[in-house]
Amino acid sequence: MRRLLTPGWLAGHALMVVAVAVCLALGWWQAGRAAEGNTLSWAYTFEWPLFAVFTVLIWFREVRLALRKGRADAVSPDVEPVVERPRPVITRRVRSTTAEADEAADPQLAAYNEYLAWLSEHPEARPGDYPAKEHR
């Protein structure tokens, strides 16, 4: 609990109390305007207190996280840390006979693969530099 009494946390506590007070005061002000006949103010009458509740919930969450972090820092040294291992990469091999059979059955595929191989061999070349007539 001492870590919640540092200057930064004390300023945060004060800011939370001021924010809740402002939200509730604005809700009260909107209720007065709604009673005078401003129908839009009815929505704000209920909205401002919800903002105050939201502020309190977020503040409690931050306090719990700070307290939990302090407990995690005090873990006993006899506990071994969990080491995450990389997941295996699953690959699948393509049989070359299948690829050759596909190219033999489809001349366009064979020409395209030849074009890609040429581009791979000539990385500085542009696609328009390919010597075949079909790809110009």
N, CA, C and O atoms as a GROMACS GRO file, in nm:
protein
  544
    1MET      N    1   0.081  -0.119   0.000
    1MET     CA    2   0.000   0.000   0.000
    1MET      C    3   0.086   0.126   0.000
    1MET      O    4   0.038   0.233  -0.040
    2ARG      N    5   0.210   0.116   0.043
    2ARG     CA    6   0.295   0.235   0.048
    2ARG      C    7   0.318   0.294  -0.090
    2ARG      O    8   0.333   0.415  -0.105
    3ARG      N    9   0.322   0.207  -0.190
    3ARG     CA   10   0.350   0.260  -0.324
    3ARG      C   11   0.234   0.345  -0.376
    3ARG      O   12   0.251   0.421  -0.471
    4LEU      N   13   0.115   0.333  -0.314
    4LEU     CA   14   0.002   0.418  -0.352
    4LEU      C   15   0.003   0.552  -0.279
    4LEU      O   16  -0.087   0.634  -0.297
    5LEU      N   17   0.106   0.574  -0.196
    5LEU     CA   18   0.116   0.700  -0.123
    5LEU      C   19   0.234   0.785  -0.170
    5LEU      O   20   0.276   0.876  -0.099
    6THR      N   21   0.285   0.756  -0.286
    6THR     CA   22   0.392   0.837  -0.343
    6THR      C   23   0.331   0.968  -0.396
    6THR      O   24   0.210   0.975  -0.415
    7PRO      N   25   0.414   1.069  -0.419
    7PRO     CA   26   0.358   1.197  -0.469
    7PRO      C   27   0.278   1.182  -0.600
    7PRO      O   28   0.176   1.247  -0.618
    8GLY      N   29   0.325   1.097  -0.690
    8GLY     CA   30   0.253   1.078  -0.815
    8GLY      C   31   0.116   1.016  -0.794
    8GLY      O   32   0.017   1.059  -0.854
    9TRP      N   33   0.111   0.914  -0.708
    9TRP     CA   34  -0.017   0.850  -0.680
    9TRP      C   35  -0.109   0.943  -0.603
    9TRP      O   36  -0.230   0.946  -0.629
   10LEU      N   37  -0.056   1.020  -0.508
   10LEU     CA   38  -0.140   1.114  -0.433
   10LEU      C   39  -0.202   1.218  -0.526
   10LEU      O   40  -0.318   1.254  -0.511
   11ALA      N   41  -0.123   1.266  -0.622
   11ALA     CA   42  -0.177   1.359  -0.722
   11ALA      C   43  -0.285   1.291  -0.806
   11ALA      O   44  -0.386   1.352  -0.839
   12GLY      N   45  -0.263   1.166  -0.839
   12GLY     CA   46  -0.363   1.091  -0.915
   12GLY      C   47  -0.491   1.071  -0.836
   12GLY      O   48  -0.600   1.084  -0.891
   13HIS      N   49  -0.478   1.038  -0.706
   13HIS     CA   50  -0.597   1.024  -0.622
   13HIS      C   51  -0.676   1.154  -0.619
   13HIS      O   52  -0.798   1.155  -0.634
   14ALA      N   53  -0.605   1.266  -0.600
   14ALA     CA   54  -0.671   1.397  -0.594
   14ALA      C   55  -0.739   1.429  -0.727
   14ALA      O   56  -0.851   1.481  -0.729
   15LEU      N   57  -0.671   1.398  -0.837
   15LEU     CA   58  -0.729   1.424  -0.970
   15LEU      C   59  -0.855   1.340  -0.991
   15LEU      O   60  -0.952   1.389  -1.049
   16MET      N   61  -0.854   1.216  -0.945
   16MET     CA   62  -0.973   1.131  -0.960
   16MET      C   63  -1.089   1.187  -0.879
   16MET      O   64  -1.202   1.190  -0.928
   17VAL      N   65  -1.063   1.231  -0.756
   17VAL     CA   66  -1.170   1.286  -0.673
   17VAL      C   67  -1.226   1.414  -0.736
   17VAL      O   68  -1.347   1.434  -0.737
   18VAL      N   69  -1.140   1.499  -0.789
   18VAL     CA   70  -1.185   1.622  -0.855
   18VAL      C   71  -1.267   1.589  -0.980
   18VAL      O   72  -1.370   1.651  -1.005
   19ALA      N   73  -1.220   1.490  -1.059
   19ALA     CA   74  -1.293   1.452  -1.181
   19ALA      C   75  -1.432   1.399  -1.147
   19ALA      O   76  -1.528   1.433  -1.216
   20VAL      N   77  -1.443   1.318  -1.044
   20VAL     CA   78  -1.574   1.265  -1.004
   20VAL      C   79  -1.664   1.378  -0.955
   20VAL      O   80  -1.782   1.384  -0.990
   21ALA      N   81  -1.608   1.469  -0.876
   21ALA     CA   82  -1.688   1.582  -0.826
   21ALA      C   83  -1.736   1.670  -0.941
   21ALA      O   84  -1.851   1.715  -0.941
   22VAL      N   85  -1.651   1.695  -1.038
   22VAL     CA   86  -1.690   1.777  -1.154
   22VAL      C   87  -1.800   1.708  -1.233
   22VAL      O   88  -1.897   1.772  -1.273
   23CYS      N   89  -1.785   1.578  -1.256
   23CYS     CA   90  -1.888   1.505  -1.332
   23CYS      C   91  -2.022   1.508  -1.260
   23CYS      O   92  -2.126   1.528  -1.322
   24LEU      N   93  -2.019   1.487  -1.129
   24LEU     CA   94  -2.145   1.491  -1.054
   24LEU      C   95  -2.205   1.631  -1.051
   24LEU      O   96  -2.327   1.646  -1.058
   25ALA      N   97  -2.122   1.733  -1.041
   25ALA     CA   98  -2.172   1.871  -1.043
   25ALA      C   99  -2.233   1.904  -1.179
   25ALA      O  100  -2.337   1.970  -1.186
   26LEU      N  101  -2.169   1.859  -1.286
   26LEU     CA  102  -2.226   1.884  -1.419
   26LEU      C  103  -2.358   1.810  -1.438
   26LEU      O  104  -2.449   1.860  -1.502
   27GLY      N  105  -2.368   1.689  -1.381
   27GLY     CA  106  -2.495   1.617  -1.386
   27GLY      C  107  -2.605   1.691  -1.311
   27GLY      O  108  -2.718   1.698  -1.357
   28TRP      N  109  -2.571   1.747  -1.194
   28TRP     CA  110  -2.668   1.826  -1.116
   28TRP      C  111  -2.710   1.951  -1.192
   28TRP      O  112  -2.827   1.988  -1.191
   29TRP      N  113  -2.615   2.017  -1.256
   29TRP     CA  114  -2.644   2.136  -1.334
   29TRP      C  115  -2.738   2.102  -1.451
   29TRP      O  116  -2.832   2.176  -1.479
   30GLN      N  117  -2.711   1.989  -1.518
   30GLN     CA  118  -2.797   1.949  -1.630
   30GLN      C  119  -2.937   1.911  -1.581
   30GLN      O  120  -3.036   1.933  -1.651
   31ALA      N  121  -2.945   1.855  -1.461
   31ALA     CA  122  -3.077   1.822  -1.405
   31ALA      C  123  -3.157   1.950  -1.383
   31ALA      O  124  -3.278   1.953  -1.407
   32GLY      N  125  -3.091   2.056  -1.337
   32GLY     CA  126  -3.160   2.184  -1.320
   32GLY      C  127  -3.206   2.240  -1.453
   32GLY      O  128  -3.317   2.294  -1.462
   33ARG      N  129  -3.124   2.230  -1.554
   33ARG     CA  130  -3.164   2.278  -1.687
   33ARG      C  131  -3.278   2.195  -1.743
   33ARG      O  132  -3.368   2.248  -1.809
   34ALA      N  133  -3.275   2.064  -1.717
   34ALA     CA  134  -3.383   1.977  -1.767
   34ALA      C  135  -3.514   2.011  -1.697
   34ALA      O  136  -3.620   2.009  -1.760
   35ALA      N  137  -3.508   2.044  -1.569
   35ALA     CA  138  -3.629   2.080  -1.496
   35ALA      C  139  -3.688   2.212  -1.546
   35ALA      O  140  -3.808   2.235  -1.535
   36GLU      N  141  -3.603   2.298  -1.603
   36GLU     CA  142  -3.650   2.426  -1.658
   36GLU      C  143  -3.713   2.410  -1.796
   36GLU      O  144  -3.769   2.505  -1.850
   37GLY      N  145  -3.704   2.290  -1.855
   37GLY     CA  146  -3.770   2.267  -1.982
   37GLY      C  147  -3.677   2.230  -2.096
   37GLY      O  148  -3.726   2.206  -2.207
   38ASN      N  149  -3.549   2.224  -2.076
   38ASN     CA  150  -3.456   2.185  -2.181
   38ASN      C  151  -3.454   2.032  -2.189
   38ASN      O  152  -3.393   1.965  -2.105
   39THR      N  153  -3.520   1.976  -2.289
   39THR     CA  154  -3.535   1.830  -2.296
   39THR      C  155  -3.405   1.759  -2.328
   39THR      O  156  -3.386   1.644  -2.287
   40LEU      N  157  -3.315   1.823  -2.399
   40LEU     CA  158  -3.187   1.759  -2.430
   40LEU      C  159  -3.104   1.737  -2.304
   40LEU      O  160  -3.023   1.644  -2.297
   41SER      N  161  -3.124   1.821  -2.205
   41SER     CA  162  -3.047   1.810  -2.081
   41SER      C  163  -3.080   1.684  -2.002
   41SER      O  164  -3.002   1.644  -1.916
   42TRP      N  165  -3.193   1.620  -2.028
   42TRP     CA  166  -3.225   1.495  -1.958
   42TRP      C  167  -3.120   1.388  -1.989
   42TRP      O  168  -3.081   1.311  -1.901
   43ALA      N  169  -3.076   1.384  -2.112
   43ALA     CA  170  -2.974   1.284  -2.148
   43ALA      C  171  -2.843   1.312  -2.075
   43ALA      O  172  -2.779   1.220  -2.026
   44TYR      N  173  -2.805   1.439  -2.069
   44TYR     CA  174  -2.681   1.476  -1.999
   44TYR      C  175  -2.693   1.456  -1.848
   44TYR      O  176  -2.593   1.431  -1.780
   45THR      N  177  -2.815   1.467  -1.796
   45THR     CA  178  -2.837   1.446  -1.653
   45THR      C  179  -2.793   1.306  -1.612
   45THR      O  180  -2.740   1.286  -1.503
   46PHE      N  181  -2.817   1.210  -1.699
   46PHE     CA  182  -2.778   1.071  -1.669
   46PHE      C  183  -2.639   1.037  -1.722
   46PHE      O  184  -2.574   0.945  -1.672
   47GLU      N  185  -2.593   1.110  -1.821
   47GLU     CA  186  -2.463   1.081  -1.880
   47GLU      C  187  -2.346   1.121  -1.790
   47GLU      O  188  -2.249   1.047  -1.778
   48TRP      N  189  -2.355   1.238  -1.725
   48TRP     CA  190  -2.244   1.284  -1.642
   48TRP      C  191  -2.217   1.192  -1.522
   48TRP      O  192  -2.101   1.164  -1.493
   49PRO      N  193  -2.318   1.144  -1.453
   49PRO     CA  194  -2.289   1.047  -1.345
   49PRO      C  195  -2.228   0.917  -1.398
   49PRO      O  196  -2.148   0.853  -1.328
   50LEU      N  197  -2.264   0.878  -1.519
   50LEU     CA  198  -2.201   0.758  -1.578
   50LEU      C  199  -2.053   0.783  -1.603
   50LEU      O  200  -1.971   0.693  -1.586
   51PHE      N  201  -2.018   0.905  -1.643
   51PHE     CA  202  -1.876   0.939  -1.658
   51PHE      C  203  -1.804   0.930  -1.523
   51PHE      O  204  -1.690   0.885  -1.516
   52ALA      N  205  -1.871   0.973  -1.417
   52ALA     CA  206  -1.810   0.964  -1.283
   52ALA      C  207  -1.788   0.818  -1.244
   52ALA      O  208  -1.682   0.784  -1.192
   53VAL      N  209  -1.885   0.732  -1.270
   53VAL     CA  210  -1.870   0.589  -1.240
   53VAL      C  211  -1.757   0.530  -1.323
   53VAL      O  212  -1.678   0.451  -1.272
   54PHE      N  213  -1.749   0.566  -1.448
   54PHE     CA  214  -1.643   0.516  -1.535
   54PHE      C  215  -1.506   0.558  -1.482
   54PHE      O  216  -1.412   0.480  -1.483
   55THR      N  217  -1.495   0.683  -1.436
   55THR     CA  218  -1.369   0.732  -1.380
   55THR      C  219  -1.328   0.650  -1.259
   55THR      O  220  -1.211   0.614  -1.245
   56VAL      N  221  -1.423   0.621  -1.171
   56VAL     CA  222  -1.392   0.542  -1.051
   56VAL      C  223  -1.351   0.400  -1.089
   56VAL      O  224  -1.257   0.346  -1.031
   57LEU      N  225  -1.420   0.340  -1.184
   57LEU     CA  226  -1.386   0.202  -1.225
   57LEU      C  227  -1.246   0.195  -1.286
   57LEU      O  228  -1.169   0.104  -1.256
   58ILE      N  229  -1.213   0.291  -1.370
   58ILE     CA  230  -1.079   0.292  -1.430
   58ILE      C  231  -0.974   0.314  -1.322
   58ILE      O  232  -0.867   0.254  -1.327
   59TRP      N  233  -1.004   0.400  -1.225
   59TRP     CA  234  -0.907   0.426  -1.118
   59TRP      C  235  -0.883   0.299  -1.035
   59TRP      O  236  -0.768   0.267  -1.003
   60PHE      N  237  -0.989   0.228  -1.000
   60PHE     CA  238  -0.971   0.103  -0.924
   60PHE      C  239  -0.892   0.001  -1.005
   60PHE      O  240  -0.810  -0.073  -0.949
   61ARG      N  241  -0.915  -0.003  -1.134
   61ARG     CA  242  -0.839  -0.095  -1.219
   61ARG      C  243  -0.689  -0.062  -1.215
   61ARG      O  244  -0.606  -0.151  -1.204
   62GLU      N  245  -0.657   0.067  -1.225
   62GLU     CA  246  -0.516   0.109  -1.221
   62GLU      C  247  -0.452   0.077  -1.086
   62GLU      O  248  -0.336   0.036  -1.080
   63VAL      N  249  -0.527   0.096  -0.978
   63VAL     CA  250  -0.474   0.064  -0.845
   63VAL      C  251  -0.448  -0.085  -0.834
   63VAL      O  252  -0.344  -0.127  -0.783
   64ARG      N  253  -0.543  -0.167  -0.880
   64ARG     CA  254  -0.523  -0.313  -0.875
   64ARG      C  255  -0.403  -0.356  -0.958
   64ARG      O  256  -0.327  -0.442  -0.915
   65LEU      N  257  -0.385  -0.298  -1.076
   65LEU     CA  258  -0.270  -0.332  -1.159
   65LEU      C  259  -0.139  -0.293  -1.091
   65LEU      O  260  -0.041  -0.367  -1.099
   66ALA      N  261  -0.137  -0.179  -1.024
   66ALA     CA  262  -0.016  -0.136  -0.953
   66ALA      C  263   0.015  -0.230  -0.838
   66ALA      O  264   0.131  -0.264  -0.814
   67LEU      N  265  -0.088  -0.273  -0.765
   67LEU     CA  266  -0.065  -0.365  -0.654
   67LEU      C  267  -0.021  -0.502  -0.704
   67LEU      O  268   0.065  -0.566  -0.644
   68ARG      N  269  -0.080  -0.547  -0.813
   68ARG     CA  270  -0.042  -0.676  -0.871
   68ARG      C  271   0.101  -0.674  -0.922
   68ARG      O  272   0.174  -0.772  -0.907
   69LYS      N  273   0.140  -0.563  -0.981
   69LYS     CA  274   0.277  -0.550  -1.033
   69LYS      C  275   0.377  -0.560  -0.919
   69LYS      O  276   0.484  -0.620  -0.936
   70GLY      N  277   0.344  -0.504  -0.804
   70GLY     CA  278   0.432  -0.512  -0.689
   70GLY      C  279   0.447  -0.655  -0.640
   70GLY      O  280   0.555  -0.695  -0.596
   71ARG      N  281   0.340  -0.732  -0.646
   71ARG     CA  282   0.347  -0.873  -0.605
   71ARG      C  283   0.427  -0.954  -0.704
   71ARG      O  284   0.499  -1.046  -0.666
   72ALA      N  285   0.416  -0.922  -0.830
   72ALA     CA  286   0.490  -0.997  -0.932
   72ALA      C  287   0.640  -0.972  -0.920
   72ALA      O  288   0.720  -1.059  -0.953
   73ASP      N  289   0.678  -0.852  -0.874
   73ASP     CA  290   0.819  -0.821  -0.855
   73ASP      C  291   0.879  -0.900  -0.739
   73ASP      O  292   0.999  -0.924  -0.735
   74ALA      N  293   0.795  -0.940  -0.644
   74ALA     CA  294   0.842  -1.010  -0.525
   74ALA      C  295   0.831  -1.161  -0.539
   74ALA      O  296   0.811  -1.230  -0.439
   75VAL      N  297   0.843  -1.215  -0.660
   75VAL     CA  298   0.835  -1.359  -0.683
   75VAL      C  299   0.957  -1.426  -0.623
   75VAL      O  300   1.068  -1.374  -0.633
   76SER      N  301   0.936  -1.540  -0.561
   76SER     CA  302   1.048  -1.610  -0.498
   76SER      C  303   1.148  -1.657  -0.602
   76SER      O  304   1.109  -1.694  -0.713
   77PRO      N  305   1.278  -1.655  -0.568
   77PRO     CA  306   1.381  -1.689  -0.667
   77PRO      C  307   1.385  -1.837  -0.704
   77PRO      O  308   1.446  -1.873  -0.805
   78ASP      N  309   1.321  -1.926  -0.624
   78ASP     CA  310   1.327  -2.068  -0.657
   78ASP      C  311   1.231  -2.106  -0.769
   78ASP      O  312   1.234  -2.219  -0.817
   79VAL      N  313   1.147  -2.013  -0.813
   79VAL     CA  314   1.055  -2.039  -0.923
   79VAL      C  315   1.128  -2.009  -1.053
   79VAL      O  316   1.182  -1.900  -1.072
   80GLU      N  317   1.128  -2.106  -1.142
   80GLU     CA  318   1.196  -2.087  -1.271
   80GLU      C  319   1.103  -2.010  -1.366
   80GLU      O  320   0.983  -2.037  -1.371
   81PRO      N  321   1.158  -1.916  -1.439
   81PRO     CA  322   1.074  -1.843  -1.535
   81PRO      C  323   1.033  -1.934  -1.650
   81PRO      O  324   1.105  -2.026  -1.688
   82VAL      N  325   0.917  -1.907  -1.702
   82VAL     CA  326   0.865  -1.984  -1.815
   82VAL      C  327   0.934  -1.936  -1.942
   82VAL      O  328   0.932  -1.817  -1.973
   83VAL      N  329   0.995  -2.030  -2.013
   83VAL     CA  330   1.064  -1.996  -2.137
   83VAL      C  331   0.971  -2.031  -2.252
   83VAL      O  332   0.928  -2.146  -2.266
   84GLU      N  333   0.941  -1.932  -2.333
   84GLU     CA  334   0.857  -1.959  -2.449
   84GLU      C  335   0.944  -2.005  -2.564
   84GLU      O  336   1.041  -1.939  -2.601
   85ARG      N  337   0.908  -2.115  -2.617
   85ARG     CA  338   0.982  -2.170  -2.730
   85ARG      C  339   0.911  -2.132  -2.858
   85ARG      O  340   0.788  -2.124  -2.862
   86PRO      N  341   0.989  -2.109  -2.963
   86PRO     CA  342   0.923  -2.074  -3.090
   86PRO      C  343   0.843  -2.192  -3.142
   86PRO      O  344   0.879  -2.308  -3.125
   87ARG      N  345   0.734  -2.159  -3.206
   87ARG     CA  346   0.650  -2.264  -3.262
   87ARG      C  347   0.716  -2.321  -3.386
   87ARG      O  348   0.784  -2.248  -3.458
   88PRO      N  349   0.698  -2.448  -3.412
   88PRO     CA  350   0.761  -2.507  -3.530
   88PRO      C  351   0.695  -2.455  -3.658
   88PRO      O  352   0.575  -2.427  -3.662
   89VAL      N  353   0.776  -2.442  -3.760
   89VAL     CA  354   0.726  -2.399  -3.890
   89VAL      C  355   0.690  -2.524  -3.968
   89VAL      O  356   0.774  -2.612  -3.990
   90ILE      N  357   0.567  -2.530  -4.010
   90ILE     CA  358   0.521  -2.646  -4.084
   90ILE      C  359   0.529  -2.613  -4.232
   90ILE      O  360   0.468  -2.517  -4.279
   91THR      N  361   0.604  -2.694  -4.303
   91THR     CA  362   0.618  -2.673  -4.447
   91THR      C  363   0.571  -2.798  -4.519
   91THR      O  364   0.558  -2.905  -4.460
   92ARG      N  365   0.548  -2.781  -4.645
   92ARG     CA  366   0.511  -2.899  -4.722
   92ARG      C  367   0.593  -2.895  -4.850
   92ARG      O  368   0.611  -2.790  -4.911
   93ARG      N  369   0.640  -3.009  -4.887
   93ARG     CA  370   0.726  -3.019  -5.006
   93ARG      C  371   0.642  -3.049  -5.129
   93ARG      O  372   0.546  -3.126  -5.126
   94VAL      N  373   0.682  -2.986  -5.237
   94VAL     CA  374   0.616  -3.011  -5.365
   94VAL      C  375   0.707  -3.104  -5.444
   94VAL      O  376   0.826  -3.076  -5.464
   95ARG      N  377   0.650  -3.211  -5.488
   95ARG     CA  378   0.731  -3.304  -5.566
   95ARG      C  379   0.759  -3.243  -5.703
   95ARG      O  380   0.669  -3.188  -5.767
   96SER      N  381   0.881  -3.253  -5.747
   96SER     CA  382   0.919  -3.192  -5.874
   96SER      C  383   0.851  -3.261  -5.991
   96SER      O  384   0.828  -3.198  -6.094
   97THR      N  385   0.818  -3.388  -5.978
   97THR     CA  386   0.750  -3.458  -6.087
   97THR      C  387   0.612  -3.398  -6.110
   97THR      O  388   0.567  -3.390  -6.224
   98THR      N  389   0.545  -3.355  -6.004
   98THR     CA  390   0.414  -3.294  -6.020
   98THR      C  391   0.427  -3.160  -6.091
   98THR      O  392   0.348  -3.130  -6.180
   99ALA      N  393   0.526  -3.079  -6.052
   99ALA     CA  394   0.545  -2.950  -6.116
   99ALA      C  395   0.583  -2.966  -6.262
   99ALA      O  396   0.534  -2.892  -6.347
  100GLU      N  397   0.670  -3.063  -6.293
  100GLU     CA  398   0.708  -3.087  -6.433
  100GLU      C  399   0.591  -3.137  -6.514
  100GLU      O  400   0.578  -3.102  -6.631
  101ALA      N  401   0.505  -3.219  -6.455
  101ALA     CA  402   0.388  -3.270  -6.527
  101ALA      C  403   0.291  -3.156  -6.556
  101ALA      O  404   0.231  -3.152  -6.663
  102ASP      N  405   0.276  -3.064  -6.462
  102ASP     CA  406   0.188  -2.949  -6.484
  102ASP      C  407   0.239  -2.861  -6.596
  102ASP      O  408   0.162  -2.814  -6.679
  103GLU      N  409   0.372  -2.837  -6.599
  103GLU     CA  410   0.430  -2.754  -6.704
  103GLU      C  411   0.417  -2.820  -6.841
  103GLU      O  412   0.392  -2.752  -6.940
  104ALA      N  413   0.434  -2.951  -6.845
  104ALA     CA  414   0.422  -3.021  -6.973
  104ALA      C  415   0.278  -3.016  -7.024
  104ALA      O  416   0.256  -3.007  -7.145
  105ALA      N  417   0.181  -3.020  -6.935
  105ALA     CA  418   0.041  -3.017  -6.975
  105ALA      C  419  -0.004  -2.877  -7.014
  105ALA      O  420  -0.097  -2.862  -7.093
  106ASP      N  421   0.060  -2.774  -6.960
  106ASP     CA  422   0.019  -2.636  -6.985
  106ASP      C  423   0.138  -2.555  -7.038
  106ASP      O  424   0.226  -2.519  -6.960
  107PRO      N  425   0.142  -2.527  -7.168
  107PRO     CA  426   0.255  -2.452  -7.223
  107PRO      C  427   0.260  -2.307  -7.172
  107PRO      O  428   0.369  -2.251  -7.162
  108GLN      N  429   0.147  -2.247  -7.142
  108GLN     CA  430   0.147  -2.111  -7.089
  108GLN      C  431   0.214  -2.107  -6.951
  108GLN      O  432   0.287  -2.013  -6.920
  109LEU      N  433   0.187  -2.210  -6.869
  109LEU     CA  434   0.249  -2.216  -6.738
  109LEU      C  435   0.400  -2.233  -6.750
  109LEU      O  436   0.476  -2.173  -6.675
  110ALA      N  437   0.442  -2.316  -6.845
  110ALA     CA  438   0.586  -2.336  -6.867
  110ALA      C  439   0.652  -2.206  -6.913
  110ALA      O  440   0.762  -2.174  -6.867
  111ALA      N  441   0.586  -2.132  -7.002
  111ALA     CA  442   0.642  -2.006  -7.051
  111ALA      C  443   0.647  -1.902  -6.937
  111ALA      O  444   0.743  -1.826  -6.927
  112TYR      N  445   0.545  -1.900  -6.854
  112TYR     CA  446   0.543  -1.806  -6.742
  112TYR      C  447   0.652  -1.838  -6.641
  112TYR      O  448   0.720  -1.748  -6.591
  113ASN      N  449   0.670  -1.966  -6.611
  113ASN     CA  450   0.776  -2.006  -6.519
  113ASN      C  451   0.914  -1.973  -6.576
  113ASN      O  452   1.005  -1.935  -6.502
  114GLU      N  453   0.930  -1.987  -6.709
  114GLU     CA  454   1.056  -1.950  -6.773
  114GLU      C  455   1.079  -1.799  -6.762
  114GLU      O  456   1.191  -1.754  -6.739
  115TYR      N  457   0.972  -1.721  -6.778
  115TYR     CA  458   0.978  -1.576  -6.764
  115TYR      C  459   1.018  -1.536  -6.621
  115TYR      O  460   1.102  -1.449  -6.602
  116LEU      N  461   0.957  -1.601  -6.522
  116LEU     CA  462   0.991  -1.573  -6.383
  116LEU      C  463   1.135  -1.612  -6.352
  116LEU      O  464   1.204  -1.541  -6.278
  117ALA      N  465   1.182  -1.722  -6.407
  117ALA     CA  466   1.320  -1.764  -6.385
  117ALA      C  467   1.416  -1.661  -6.447
  117ALA      O  468   1.518  -1.628  -6.387
  118TRP      N  469   1.382  -1.610  -6.566
  118TRP     CA  470   1.466  -1.508  -6.629
  118TRP      C  471   1.471  -1.381  -6.543
  118TRP      O  472   1.578  -1.323  -6.524
  119LEU      N  473   1.354  -1.338  -6.490
  119LEU     CA  474   1.351  -1.220  -6.405
  119LEU      C  475   1.434  -1.242  -6.278
  119LEU      O  476   1.498  -1.149  -6.228
  120SER      N  477   1.432  -1.363  -6.226
  120SER     CA  478   1.510  -1.394  -6.106
  120SER      C  479   1.660  -1.390  -6.135
  120SER      O  480   1.738  -1.347  -6.050
  121GLU      N  481   1.699  -1.433  -6.253
  121GLU     CA  482   1.841  -1.433  -6.291
  121GLU      C  483   1.890  -1.292  -6.323
  121GLU      O  484   2.009  -1.264  -6.310
  122HIS      N  485   1.800  -1.203  -6.364
  122HIS     CA  486   1.836  -1.066  -6.401
  122HIS      C  487   1.759  -0.968  -6.311
  122HIS      O  488   1.661  -0.908  -6.356
  123PRO      N  489   1.802  -0.950  -6.186
  123PRO     CA  490   1.724  -0.866  -6.094
  123PRO      C  491   1.722  -0.718  -6.133
  123PRO      O  492   1.631  -0.646  -6.093
  124GLU      N  493   1.820  -0.672  -6.209
  124GLU     CA  494   1.822  -0.531  -6.247
  124GLU      C  495   1.736  -0.504  -6.371
  124GLU      O  496   1.711  -0.389  -6.404
  125ALA      N  497   1.693  -0.607  -6.438
  125ALA     CA  498   1.616  -0.591  -6.561
  125ALA      C  499   1.471  -0.558  -6.531
  125ALA      O  500   1.418  -0.590  -6.425
  126ARG      N  501   1.409  -0.492  -6.628
  126ARG     CA  502   1.267  -0.462  -6.619
  126ARG      C  503   1.190  -0.571  -6.694
  126ARG      O  504   1.249  -0.639  -6.778
  127PRO      N  505   1.061  -0.588  -6.666
  127PRO     CA  506   0.985  -0.692  -6.738
  127PRO      C  507   0.985  -0.672  -6.889
  127PRO      O  508   0.976  -0.769  -6.964
  128GLY      N  509   0.995  -0.546  -6.935
  128GLY     CA  510   0.996  -0.521  -7.079
  128GLY      C  511   1.126  -0.564  -7.146
  128GLY      O  512   1.131  -0.572  -7.269
  129ASP      N  513   1.231  -0.593  -7.070
  129ASP     CA  514   1.359  -0.637  -7.125
  129ASP      C  515   1.360  -0.786  -7.157
  129ASP      O  516   1.458  -0.836  -7.213
  130TYR      N  517   1.254  -0.857  -7.123
  130TYR     CA  518   1.252  -1.002  -7.146
  130TYR      C  519   1.259  -1.029  -7.296
  130TYR      O  520   1.183  -0.969  -7.372
  131PRO      N  521   1.349  -1.118  -7.341
  131PRO     CA  522   1.371  -1.138  -7.484
  131PRO      C  523   1.258  -1.210  -7.557
  131PRO      O  524   1.254  -1.203  -7.680
  132ALA      N  525   1.169  -1.279  -7.490
  132ALA     CA  526   1.061  -1.353  -7.559
  132ALA      C  527   0.961  -1.255  -7.617
  132ALA      O  528   0.941  -1.146  -7.563
  133LYS      N  529   0.898  -1.294  -7.727
  133LYS     CA  530   0.806  -1.205  -7.798
  133LYS      C  531   0.669  -1.193  -7.729
  133LYS      O  532   0.604  -1.090  -7.740
  134GLU      N  533   0.625  -1.298  -7.658
  134GLU     CA  534   0.490  -1.298  -7.602
  134GLU      C  535   0.476  -1.199  -7.488
  134GLU      O  536   0.366  -1.148  -7.466
  135HIS      N  537   0.582  -1.169  -7.417
  135HIS     CA  538   0.572  -1.089  -7.297
  135HIS      C  539   0.606  -0.943  -7.317
  135HIS      O  540   0.622  -0.872  -7.218
  136ARG      N  541   0.617  -0.896  -7.437
  136ARG     CA  542   0.649  -0.754  -7.461
  136ARG      C  543   0.526  -0.671  -7.470
  136ARG      O  544   0.535  -0.550  -7.490
   0.00000   0.00000   0.00000
